[in-house]
CSV table of C-alpha atoms in Angstrom, one decimal:
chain,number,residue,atom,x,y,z
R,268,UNK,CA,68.9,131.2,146.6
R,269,UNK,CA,71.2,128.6,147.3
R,270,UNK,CA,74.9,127.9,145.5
R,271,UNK,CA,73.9,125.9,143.0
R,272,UNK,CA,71.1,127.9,142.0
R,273,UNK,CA,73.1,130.9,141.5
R,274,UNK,CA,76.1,129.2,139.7
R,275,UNK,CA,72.6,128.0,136.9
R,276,UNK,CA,72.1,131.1,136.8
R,277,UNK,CA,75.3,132.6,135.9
R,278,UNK,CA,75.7,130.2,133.3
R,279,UNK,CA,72.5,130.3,131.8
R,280,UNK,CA,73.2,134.7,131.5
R,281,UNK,CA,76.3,133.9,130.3
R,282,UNK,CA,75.6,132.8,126.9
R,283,UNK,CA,73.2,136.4,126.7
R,284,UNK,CA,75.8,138.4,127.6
R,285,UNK,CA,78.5,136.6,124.8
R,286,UNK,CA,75.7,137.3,122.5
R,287,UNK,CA,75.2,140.9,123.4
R,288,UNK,CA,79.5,142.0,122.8
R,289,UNK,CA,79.0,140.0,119.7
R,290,UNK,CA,76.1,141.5,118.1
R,291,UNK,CA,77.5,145.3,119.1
R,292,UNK,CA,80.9,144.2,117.7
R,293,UNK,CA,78.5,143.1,114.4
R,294,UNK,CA,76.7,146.3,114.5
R,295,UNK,CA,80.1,148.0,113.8
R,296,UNK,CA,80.7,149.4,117.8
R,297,UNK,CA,83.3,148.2,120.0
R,298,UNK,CA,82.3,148.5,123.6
R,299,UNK,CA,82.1,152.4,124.4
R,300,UNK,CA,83.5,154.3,126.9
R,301,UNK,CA,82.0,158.0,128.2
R,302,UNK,CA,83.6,161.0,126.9
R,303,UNK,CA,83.1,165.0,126.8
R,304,UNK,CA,84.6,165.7,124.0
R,305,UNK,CA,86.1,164.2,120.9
R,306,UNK,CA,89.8,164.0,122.6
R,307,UNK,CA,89.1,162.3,125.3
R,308,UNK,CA,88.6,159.1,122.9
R,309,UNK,CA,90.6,156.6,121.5
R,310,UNK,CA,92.2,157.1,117.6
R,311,UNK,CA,90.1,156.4,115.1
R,312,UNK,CA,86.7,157.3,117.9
R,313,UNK,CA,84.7,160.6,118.0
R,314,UNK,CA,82.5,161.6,121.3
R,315,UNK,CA,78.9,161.2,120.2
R,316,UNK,CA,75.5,162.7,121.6
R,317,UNK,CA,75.0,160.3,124.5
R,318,UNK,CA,78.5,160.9,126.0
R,319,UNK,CA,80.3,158.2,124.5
R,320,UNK,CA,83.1,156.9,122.4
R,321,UNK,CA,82.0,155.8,119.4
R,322,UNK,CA,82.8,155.7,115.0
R,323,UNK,CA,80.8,154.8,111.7
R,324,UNK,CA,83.3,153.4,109.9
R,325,UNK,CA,87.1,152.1,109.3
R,326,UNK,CA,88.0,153.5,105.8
R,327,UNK,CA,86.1,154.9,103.0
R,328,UNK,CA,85.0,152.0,101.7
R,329,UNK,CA,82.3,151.8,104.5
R,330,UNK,CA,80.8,155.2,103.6
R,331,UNK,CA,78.7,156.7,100.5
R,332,UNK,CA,80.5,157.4,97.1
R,333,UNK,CA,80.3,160.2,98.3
R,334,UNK,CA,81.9,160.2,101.5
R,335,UNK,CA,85.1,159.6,102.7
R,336,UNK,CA,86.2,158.4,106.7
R,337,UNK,CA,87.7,160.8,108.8
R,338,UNK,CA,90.3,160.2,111.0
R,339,UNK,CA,87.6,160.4,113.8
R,340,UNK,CA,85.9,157.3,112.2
R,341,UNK,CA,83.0,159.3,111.0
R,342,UNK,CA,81.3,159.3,107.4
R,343,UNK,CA,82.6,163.0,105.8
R,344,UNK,CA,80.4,164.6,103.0
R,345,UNK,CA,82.8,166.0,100.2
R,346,UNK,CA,80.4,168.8,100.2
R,347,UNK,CA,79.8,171.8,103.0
R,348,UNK,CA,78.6,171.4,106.2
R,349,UNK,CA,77.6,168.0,106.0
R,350,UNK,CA,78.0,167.3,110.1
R,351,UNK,CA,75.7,166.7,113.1
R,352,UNK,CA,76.8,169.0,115.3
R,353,UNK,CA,76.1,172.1,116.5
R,354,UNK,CA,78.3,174.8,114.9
R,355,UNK,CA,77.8,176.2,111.7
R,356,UNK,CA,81.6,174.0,110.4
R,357,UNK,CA,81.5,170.6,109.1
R,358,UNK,CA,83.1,168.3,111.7
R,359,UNK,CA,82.0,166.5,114.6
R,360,UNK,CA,83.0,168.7,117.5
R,361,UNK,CA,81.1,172.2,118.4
R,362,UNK,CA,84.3,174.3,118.2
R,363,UNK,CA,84.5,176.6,115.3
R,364,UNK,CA,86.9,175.5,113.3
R,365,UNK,CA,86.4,172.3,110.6
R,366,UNK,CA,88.4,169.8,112.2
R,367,UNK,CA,87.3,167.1,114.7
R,368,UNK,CA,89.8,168.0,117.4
R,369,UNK,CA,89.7,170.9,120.3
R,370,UNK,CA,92.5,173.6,118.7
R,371,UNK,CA,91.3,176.4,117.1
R,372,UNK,CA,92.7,175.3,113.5
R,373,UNK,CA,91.4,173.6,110.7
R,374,UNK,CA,93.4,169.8,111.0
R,375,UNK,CA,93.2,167.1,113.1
R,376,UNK,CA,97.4,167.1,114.1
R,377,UNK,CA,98.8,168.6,117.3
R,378,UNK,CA,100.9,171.4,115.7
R,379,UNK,CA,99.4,175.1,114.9
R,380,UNK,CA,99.0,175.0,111.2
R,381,UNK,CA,96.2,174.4,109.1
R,382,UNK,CA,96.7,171.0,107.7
R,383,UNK,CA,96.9,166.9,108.8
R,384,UNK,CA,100.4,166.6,108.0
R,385,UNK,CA,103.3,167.6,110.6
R,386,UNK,CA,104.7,171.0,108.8
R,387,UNK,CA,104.2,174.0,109.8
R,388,UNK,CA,102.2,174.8,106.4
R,389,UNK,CA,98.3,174.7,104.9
R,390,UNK,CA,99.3,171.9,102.4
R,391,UNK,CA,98.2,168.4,102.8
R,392,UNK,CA,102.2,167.4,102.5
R,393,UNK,CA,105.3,168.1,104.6
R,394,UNK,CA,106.2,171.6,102.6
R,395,UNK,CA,105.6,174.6,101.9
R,396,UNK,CA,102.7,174.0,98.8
R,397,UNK,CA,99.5,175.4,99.0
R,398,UNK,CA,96.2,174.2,99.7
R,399,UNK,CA,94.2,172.7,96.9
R,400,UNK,CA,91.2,173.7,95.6
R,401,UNK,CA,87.9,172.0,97.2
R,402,UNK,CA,86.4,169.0,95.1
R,403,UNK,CA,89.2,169.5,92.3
R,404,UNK,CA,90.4,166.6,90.8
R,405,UNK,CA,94.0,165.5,89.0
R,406,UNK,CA,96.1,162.7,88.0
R,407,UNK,CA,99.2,162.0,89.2
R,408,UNK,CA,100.6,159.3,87.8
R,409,UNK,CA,97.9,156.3,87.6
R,410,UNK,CA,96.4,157.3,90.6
R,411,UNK,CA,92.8,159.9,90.2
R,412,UNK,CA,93.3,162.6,93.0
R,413,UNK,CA,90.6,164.9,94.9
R,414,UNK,CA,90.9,167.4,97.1
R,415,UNK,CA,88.3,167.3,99.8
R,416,UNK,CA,86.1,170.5,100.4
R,417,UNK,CA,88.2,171.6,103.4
R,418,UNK,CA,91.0,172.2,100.9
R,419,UNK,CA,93.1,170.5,103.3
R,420,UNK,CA,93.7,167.4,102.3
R,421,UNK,CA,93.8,164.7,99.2
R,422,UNK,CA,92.1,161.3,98.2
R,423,UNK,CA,93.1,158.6,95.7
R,424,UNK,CA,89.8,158.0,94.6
R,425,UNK,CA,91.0,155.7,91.7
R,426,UNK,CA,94.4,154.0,90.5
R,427,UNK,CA,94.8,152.9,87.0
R,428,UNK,CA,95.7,149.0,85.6
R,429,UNK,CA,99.0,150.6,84.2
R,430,UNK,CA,99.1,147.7,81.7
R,431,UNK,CA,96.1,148.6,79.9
R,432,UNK,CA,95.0,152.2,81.5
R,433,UNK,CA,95.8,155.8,81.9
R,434,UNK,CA,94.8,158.5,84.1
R,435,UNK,CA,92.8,161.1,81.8
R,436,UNK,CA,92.0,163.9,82.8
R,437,UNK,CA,91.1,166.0,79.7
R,438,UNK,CA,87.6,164.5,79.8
R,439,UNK,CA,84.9,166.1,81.7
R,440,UNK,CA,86.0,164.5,85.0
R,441,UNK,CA,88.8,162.8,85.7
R,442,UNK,CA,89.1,158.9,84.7
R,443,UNK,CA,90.9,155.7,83.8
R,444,UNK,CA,90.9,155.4,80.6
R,445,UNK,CA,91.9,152.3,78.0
R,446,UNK,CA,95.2,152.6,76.3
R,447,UNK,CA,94.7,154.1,73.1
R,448,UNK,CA,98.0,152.9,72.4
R,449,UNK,CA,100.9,150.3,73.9
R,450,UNK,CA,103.2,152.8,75.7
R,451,UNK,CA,106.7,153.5,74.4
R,452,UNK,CA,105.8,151.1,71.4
R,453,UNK,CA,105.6,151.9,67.7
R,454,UNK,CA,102.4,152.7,66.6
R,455,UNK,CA,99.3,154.0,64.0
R,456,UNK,CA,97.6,157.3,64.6
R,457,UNK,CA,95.4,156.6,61.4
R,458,UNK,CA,97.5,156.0,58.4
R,459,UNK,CA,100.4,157.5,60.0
R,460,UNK,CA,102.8,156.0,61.0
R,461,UNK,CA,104.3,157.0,64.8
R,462,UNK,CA,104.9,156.3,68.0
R,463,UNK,CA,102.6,155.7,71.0
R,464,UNK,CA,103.8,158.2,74.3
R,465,UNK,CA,104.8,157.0,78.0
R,466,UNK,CA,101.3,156.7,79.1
R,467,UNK,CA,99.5,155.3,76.4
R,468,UNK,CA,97.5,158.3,76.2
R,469,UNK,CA,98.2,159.1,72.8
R,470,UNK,CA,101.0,159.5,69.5
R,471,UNK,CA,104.4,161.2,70.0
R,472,UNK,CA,103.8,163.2,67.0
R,473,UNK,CA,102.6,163.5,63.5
R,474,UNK,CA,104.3,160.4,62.2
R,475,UNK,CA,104.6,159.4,58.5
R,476,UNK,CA,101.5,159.4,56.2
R,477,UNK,CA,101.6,155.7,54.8
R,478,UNK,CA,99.9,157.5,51.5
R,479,UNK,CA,99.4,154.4,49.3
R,480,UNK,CA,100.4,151.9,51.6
R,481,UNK,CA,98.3,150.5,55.0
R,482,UNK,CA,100.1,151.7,58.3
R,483,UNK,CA,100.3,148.4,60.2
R,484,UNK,CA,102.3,148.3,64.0
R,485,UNK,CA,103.4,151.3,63.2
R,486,UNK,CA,105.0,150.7,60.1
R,487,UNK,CA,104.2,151.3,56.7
R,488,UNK,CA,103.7,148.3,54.7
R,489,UNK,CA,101.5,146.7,51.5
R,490,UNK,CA,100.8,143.4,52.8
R,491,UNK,CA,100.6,140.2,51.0
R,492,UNK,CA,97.7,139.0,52.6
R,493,UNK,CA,95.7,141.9,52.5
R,494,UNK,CA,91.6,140.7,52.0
R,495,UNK,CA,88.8,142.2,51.0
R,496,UNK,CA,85.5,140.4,52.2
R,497,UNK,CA,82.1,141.0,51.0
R,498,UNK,CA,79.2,140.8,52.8
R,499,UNK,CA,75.5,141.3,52.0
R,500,UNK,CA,74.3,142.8,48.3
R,501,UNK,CA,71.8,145.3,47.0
R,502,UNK,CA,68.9,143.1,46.9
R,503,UNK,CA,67.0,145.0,49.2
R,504,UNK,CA,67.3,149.4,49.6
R,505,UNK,CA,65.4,152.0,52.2
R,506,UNK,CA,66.2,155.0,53.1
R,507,UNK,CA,66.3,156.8,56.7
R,508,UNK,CA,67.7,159.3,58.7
R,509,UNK,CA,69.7,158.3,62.4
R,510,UNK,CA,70.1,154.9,61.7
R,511,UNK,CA,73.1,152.5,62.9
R,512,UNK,CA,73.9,149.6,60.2
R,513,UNK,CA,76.5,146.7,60.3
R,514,UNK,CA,77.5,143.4,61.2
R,515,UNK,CA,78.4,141.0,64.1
R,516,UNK,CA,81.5,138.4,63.6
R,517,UNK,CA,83.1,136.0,65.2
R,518,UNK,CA,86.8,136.6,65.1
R,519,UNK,CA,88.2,133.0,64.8
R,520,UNK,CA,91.8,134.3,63.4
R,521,UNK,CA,93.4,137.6,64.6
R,522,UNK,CA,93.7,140.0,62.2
R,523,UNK,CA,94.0,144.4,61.7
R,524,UNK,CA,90.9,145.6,60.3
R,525,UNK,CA,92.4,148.6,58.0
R,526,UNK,CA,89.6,149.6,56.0
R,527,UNK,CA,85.3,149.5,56.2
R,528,UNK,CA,83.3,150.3,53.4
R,529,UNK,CA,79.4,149.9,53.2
R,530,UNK,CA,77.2,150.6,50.0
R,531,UNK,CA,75.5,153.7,50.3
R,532,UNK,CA,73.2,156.5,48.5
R,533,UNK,CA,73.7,159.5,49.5
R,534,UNK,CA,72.1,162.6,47.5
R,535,UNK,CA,74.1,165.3,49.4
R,536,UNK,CA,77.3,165.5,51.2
R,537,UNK,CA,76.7,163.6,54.7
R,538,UNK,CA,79.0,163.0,57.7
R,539,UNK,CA,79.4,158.7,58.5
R,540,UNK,CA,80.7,158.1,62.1
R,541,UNK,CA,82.5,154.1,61.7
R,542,UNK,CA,82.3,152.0,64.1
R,543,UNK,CA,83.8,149.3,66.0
R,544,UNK,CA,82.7,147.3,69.4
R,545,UNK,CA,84.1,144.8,71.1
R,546,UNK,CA,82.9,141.7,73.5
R,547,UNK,CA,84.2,138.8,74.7
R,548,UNK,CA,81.2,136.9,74.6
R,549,UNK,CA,78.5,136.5,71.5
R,550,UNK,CA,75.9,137.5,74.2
R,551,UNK,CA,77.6,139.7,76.6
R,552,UNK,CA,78.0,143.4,76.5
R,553,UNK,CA,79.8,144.8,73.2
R,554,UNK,CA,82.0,148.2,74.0
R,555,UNK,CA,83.3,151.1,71.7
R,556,UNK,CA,86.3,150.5,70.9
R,557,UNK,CA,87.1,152.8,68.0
R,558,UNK,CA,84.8,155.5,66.4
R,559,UNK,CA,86.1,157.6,63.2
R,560,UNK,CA,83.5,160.2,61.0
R,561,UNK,CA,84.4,160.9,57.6
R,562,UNK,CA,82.3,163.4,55.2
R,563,UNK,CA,81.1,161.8,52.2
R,564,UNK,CA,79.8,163.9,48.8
R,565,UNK,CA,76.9,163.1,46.8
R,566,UNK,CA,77.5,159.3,45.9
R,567,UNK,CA,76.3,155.4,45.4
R,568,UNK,CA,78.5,152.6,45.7
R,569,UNK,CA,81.2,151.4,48.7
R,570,UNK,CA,81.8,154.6,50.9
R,571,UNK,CA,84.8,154.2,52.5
R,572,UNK,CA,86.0,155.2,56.0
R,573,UNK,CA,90.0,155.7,55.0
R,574,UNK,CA,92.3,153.6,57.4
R,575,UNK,CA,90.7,152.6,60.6
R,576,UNK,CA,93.5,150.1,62.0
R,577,UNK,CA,91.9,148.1,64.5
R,578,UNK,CA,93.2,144.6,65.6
R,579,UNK,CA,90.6,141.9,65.7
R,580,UNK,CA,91.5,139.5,68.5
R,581,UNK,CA,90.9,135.6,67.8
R,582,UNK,CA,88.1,134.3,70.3
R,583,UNK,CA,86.3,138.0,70.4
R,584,UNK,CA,83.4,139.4,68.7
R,585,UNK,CA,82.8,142.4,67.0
R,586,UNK,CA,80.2,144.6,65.8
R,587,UNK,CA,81.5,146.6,62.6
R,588,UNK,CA,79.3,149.0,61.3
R,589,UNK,CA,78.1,152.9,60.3
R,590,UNK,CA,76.1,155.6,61.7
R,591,UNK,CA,74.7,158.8,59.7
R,592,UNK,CA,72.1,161.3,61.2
R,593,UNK,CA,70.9,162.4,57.5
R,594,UNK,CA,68.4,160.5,55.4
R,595,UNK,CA,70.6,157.7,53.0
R,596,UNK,CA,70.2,154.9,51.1
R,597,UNK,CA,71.1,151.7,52.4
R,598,UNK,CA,70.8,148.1,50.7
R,599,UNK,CA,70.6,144.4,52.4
R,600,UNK,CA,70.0,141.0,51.3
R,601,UNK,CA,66.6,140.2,52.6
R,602,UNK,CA,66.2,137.2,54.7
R,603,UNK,CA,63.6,135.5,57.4
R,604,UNK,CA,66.6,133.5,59.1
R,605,UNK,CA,70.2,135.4,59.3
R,606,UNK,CA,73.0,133.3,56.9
R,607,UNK,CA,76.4,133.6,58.1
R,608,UNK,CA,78.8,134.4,56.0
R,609,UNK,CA,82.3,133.8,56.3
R,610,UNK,CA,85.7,136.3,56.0
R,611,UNK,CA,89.0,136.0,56.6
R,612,UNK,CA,88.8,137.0,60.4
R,613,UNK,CA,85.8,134.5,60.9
R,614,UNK,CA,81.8,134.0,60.1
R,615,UNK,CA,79.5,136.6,60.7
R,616,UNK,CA,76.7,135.8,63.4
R,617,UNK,CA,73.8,138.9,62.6
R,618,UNK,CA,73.2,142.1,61.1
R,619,UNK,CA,73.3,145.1,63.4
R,620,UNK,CA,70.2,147.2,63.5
R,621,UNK,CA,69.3,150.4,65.7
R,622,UNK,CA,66.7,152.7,64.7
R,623,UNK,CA,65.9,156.4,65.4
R,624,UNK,CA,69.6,156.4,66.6
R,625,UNK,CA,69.8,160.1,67.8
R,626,UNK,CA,73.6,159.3,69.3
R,627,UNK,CA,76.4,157.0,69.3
R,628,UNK,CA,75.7,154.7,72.2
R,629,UNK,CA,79.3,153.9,74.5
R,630,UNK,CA,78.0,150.0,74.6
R,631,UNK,CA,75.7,148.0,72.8
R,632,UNK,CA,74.3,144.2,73.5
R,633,UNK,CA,73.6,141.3,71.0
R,634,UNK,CA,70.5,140.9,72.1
R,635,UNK,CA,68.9,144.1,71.5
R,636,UNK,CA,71.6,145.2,67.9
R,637,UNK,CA,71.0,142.2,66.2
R,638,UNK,CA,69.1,141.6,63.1
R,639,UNK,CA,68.4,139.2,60.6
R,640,UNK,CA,69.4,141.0,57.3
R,641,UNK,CA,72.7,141.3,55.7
R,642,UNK,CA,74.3,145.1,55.4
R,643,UNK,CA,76.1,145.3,52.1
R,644,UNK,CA,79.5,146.2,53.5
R,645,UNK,CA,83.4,145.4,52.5
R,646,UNK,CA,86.1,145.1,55.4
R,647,UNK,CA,89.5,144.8,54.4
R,648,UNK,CA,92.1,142.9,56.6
R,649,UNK,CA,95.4,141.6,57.2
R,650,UNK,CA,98.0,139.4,59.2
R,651,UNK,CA,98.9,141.5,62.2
């Protein structure tokens, strides 16, 4: 072969070669280097089957939900024994211990304890604390906290929007949650009067019952411009058991909605779960945002729900409504094409309809709620 067909031929691998570091640098691999064991690679690399240096991921994000990325750059289970090797522990080496180094402990540092920190204790910190328990989860602060299932170590698995959120953790896992109320502010648990606590978790205290009077930003008040809108009459009646009734508005003017009332039959003392949900477009999806039940005798007329206190924001909508389980009366006006209506916070759009409603759904959608009849309700509102 002579000079100039060799130098073609260099050139024309060239571009193959470019393409191969590319594609394996694509692929997630940088260019490997042989190994025995885990230690003998680079931070952040773990020896693999074939001898060589290698890692799945960067940070957790590139794993499962249910993973997390060790310092190895391996995919970690949060449950047992989730590895490829072959010992009976979870990491990637074929010690016995769980960790992905060659000591016989249980972390992946350099000192003789049993966690990843450098103190000579089994916490994930610096002192003297203990381990945590495997797959527990906490708050601290706004940030959601788990303990892996070694015990010996922590993830911030979620941080809460500390200007409308709060890390809750007396549901049944641990969650950011939505204000119930604006943190160190006055505020209405009800009709009482109060304030809201540091986290927006929840009420100080008791408060002051309002008795007569609407509790409105955390103050007792009779307003001036207190309204009470009508909507839909007793034209039409049926009765059923687990249905969900109501309206949808526009909200063109902010006001509190303080009271709901809807015009009822009932032949036996009932519980009435009120409603409220929220969207910020007519068609998009409508969330929970307050839910109060109230036990209501034998009656006919406007059932009310007490004080609800909810602030209806100008250029949101809102479904307003009531949900029973037992079999009621209810009464509509009848029509083939809905008629909007209008109230002080803005027009009604549709009734809200959901049969053989077993439970209180979280969300709810325009598309599927909506109806064509008119509820006979009353809401009652005011200037915030």
């Amino acid at each position: 072969m002579n000079s100039r067909n060799m130098k073609r031929d260099i050139f024309s691998a060239f571009p193959a070669v470019v393409l191969m570091c590319i594609f394996a640098y694509a692929c997630g691999q940088e260019v490997s280097e042989e190994c025995e064991l885990t230690v003998d690679c680079p931070i952040g690399q773990y020896c693999s089957f074939d001898n060589v240096c290698t890692f799945d991921c960067r940070m957790d994000s590139d794993c499962e939900d249910t993973e997390v990325c060790n310092v190895s750059g391996q995919c970690e289970d949060l449950s047992p024994d989730a590895s490829t090797d072959t010992d009976s522990d979870s990491d990637s080496d074929s010690d016995s211990d769980t960790d992905s180094d060659t000591d016989s402990d249980t972390d992946t540092d350099s000192d003789s304890d049993g966690d990843s920190d450098a103190g000579f204790d089994s916490g994930a910190d610096a002192d003297a604390d203990a381990d945590c328990t495997p797959l527990d989860e906490w708050c601290d602060g706004n940030d959601v906290i788990r303990c892996i299932w070694t015990g010996k170590d922590t993830r911030v698995m979620d941080t809460c929007d500390p200007l409308s959120e709060y890390c809750n953790d007396s549901a049944s896992s641990v969650v950011c949650s939505p204000h119930v109320c604006s943190p160190n502010q006055p505020a209405c648990n009800g009709n009482n009067a109060t304030n809201c606590n540091s986290q927006g978790s929840g009420y100080t205290g008791s408060g002051t019952d309002c008795g007569g009077q609407y509790c409105i930003n955390g103050v007792c008040d009779t307003p001036a411009d207190l309204v009470e809108d009508v909507i839909g009459t007793t034209g039409s009646s049926g009765e059923a058991d687990n249905r969900m009734r109501g309206v949808f508005l526009g909200c063109t003017t902010s006001r509190i909605l303080l009271e709901i009332e809807a015009y009822l039959g009932i032949s036996a003392s009932a519980d009435l779960t009120w409603l409220v949900f929220e969207a910020t477009s007519q068609d998009g999806t409508y969330t929970k945002i307050m839910e109060k039940t109230t036990n209501a005798g034998a009656a006919e007329g406007f059932i009310s729900s007490g004080v609800v206190n909810v602030s209806l924001v100008s250029g949101r909508y809102y479904m307003i409504g009531v949900y029973w389980q037992d079999v009621i009366t209810y009464y509509w006006t009848e029509q083939t094409v809905y008629a909007p209506e209008t109230t002080a916070a803005g027009q009604t759009i549709a009734g809200a309809v959901r049969n053989d409603a077993y439970s209180i759904p979280s969300a709810i959608t325009f598309s599927t709620d909506q109806g064509v009849n008119s509820y006979h309700m009353r809401v009652t509102t005011a200037e915030p």
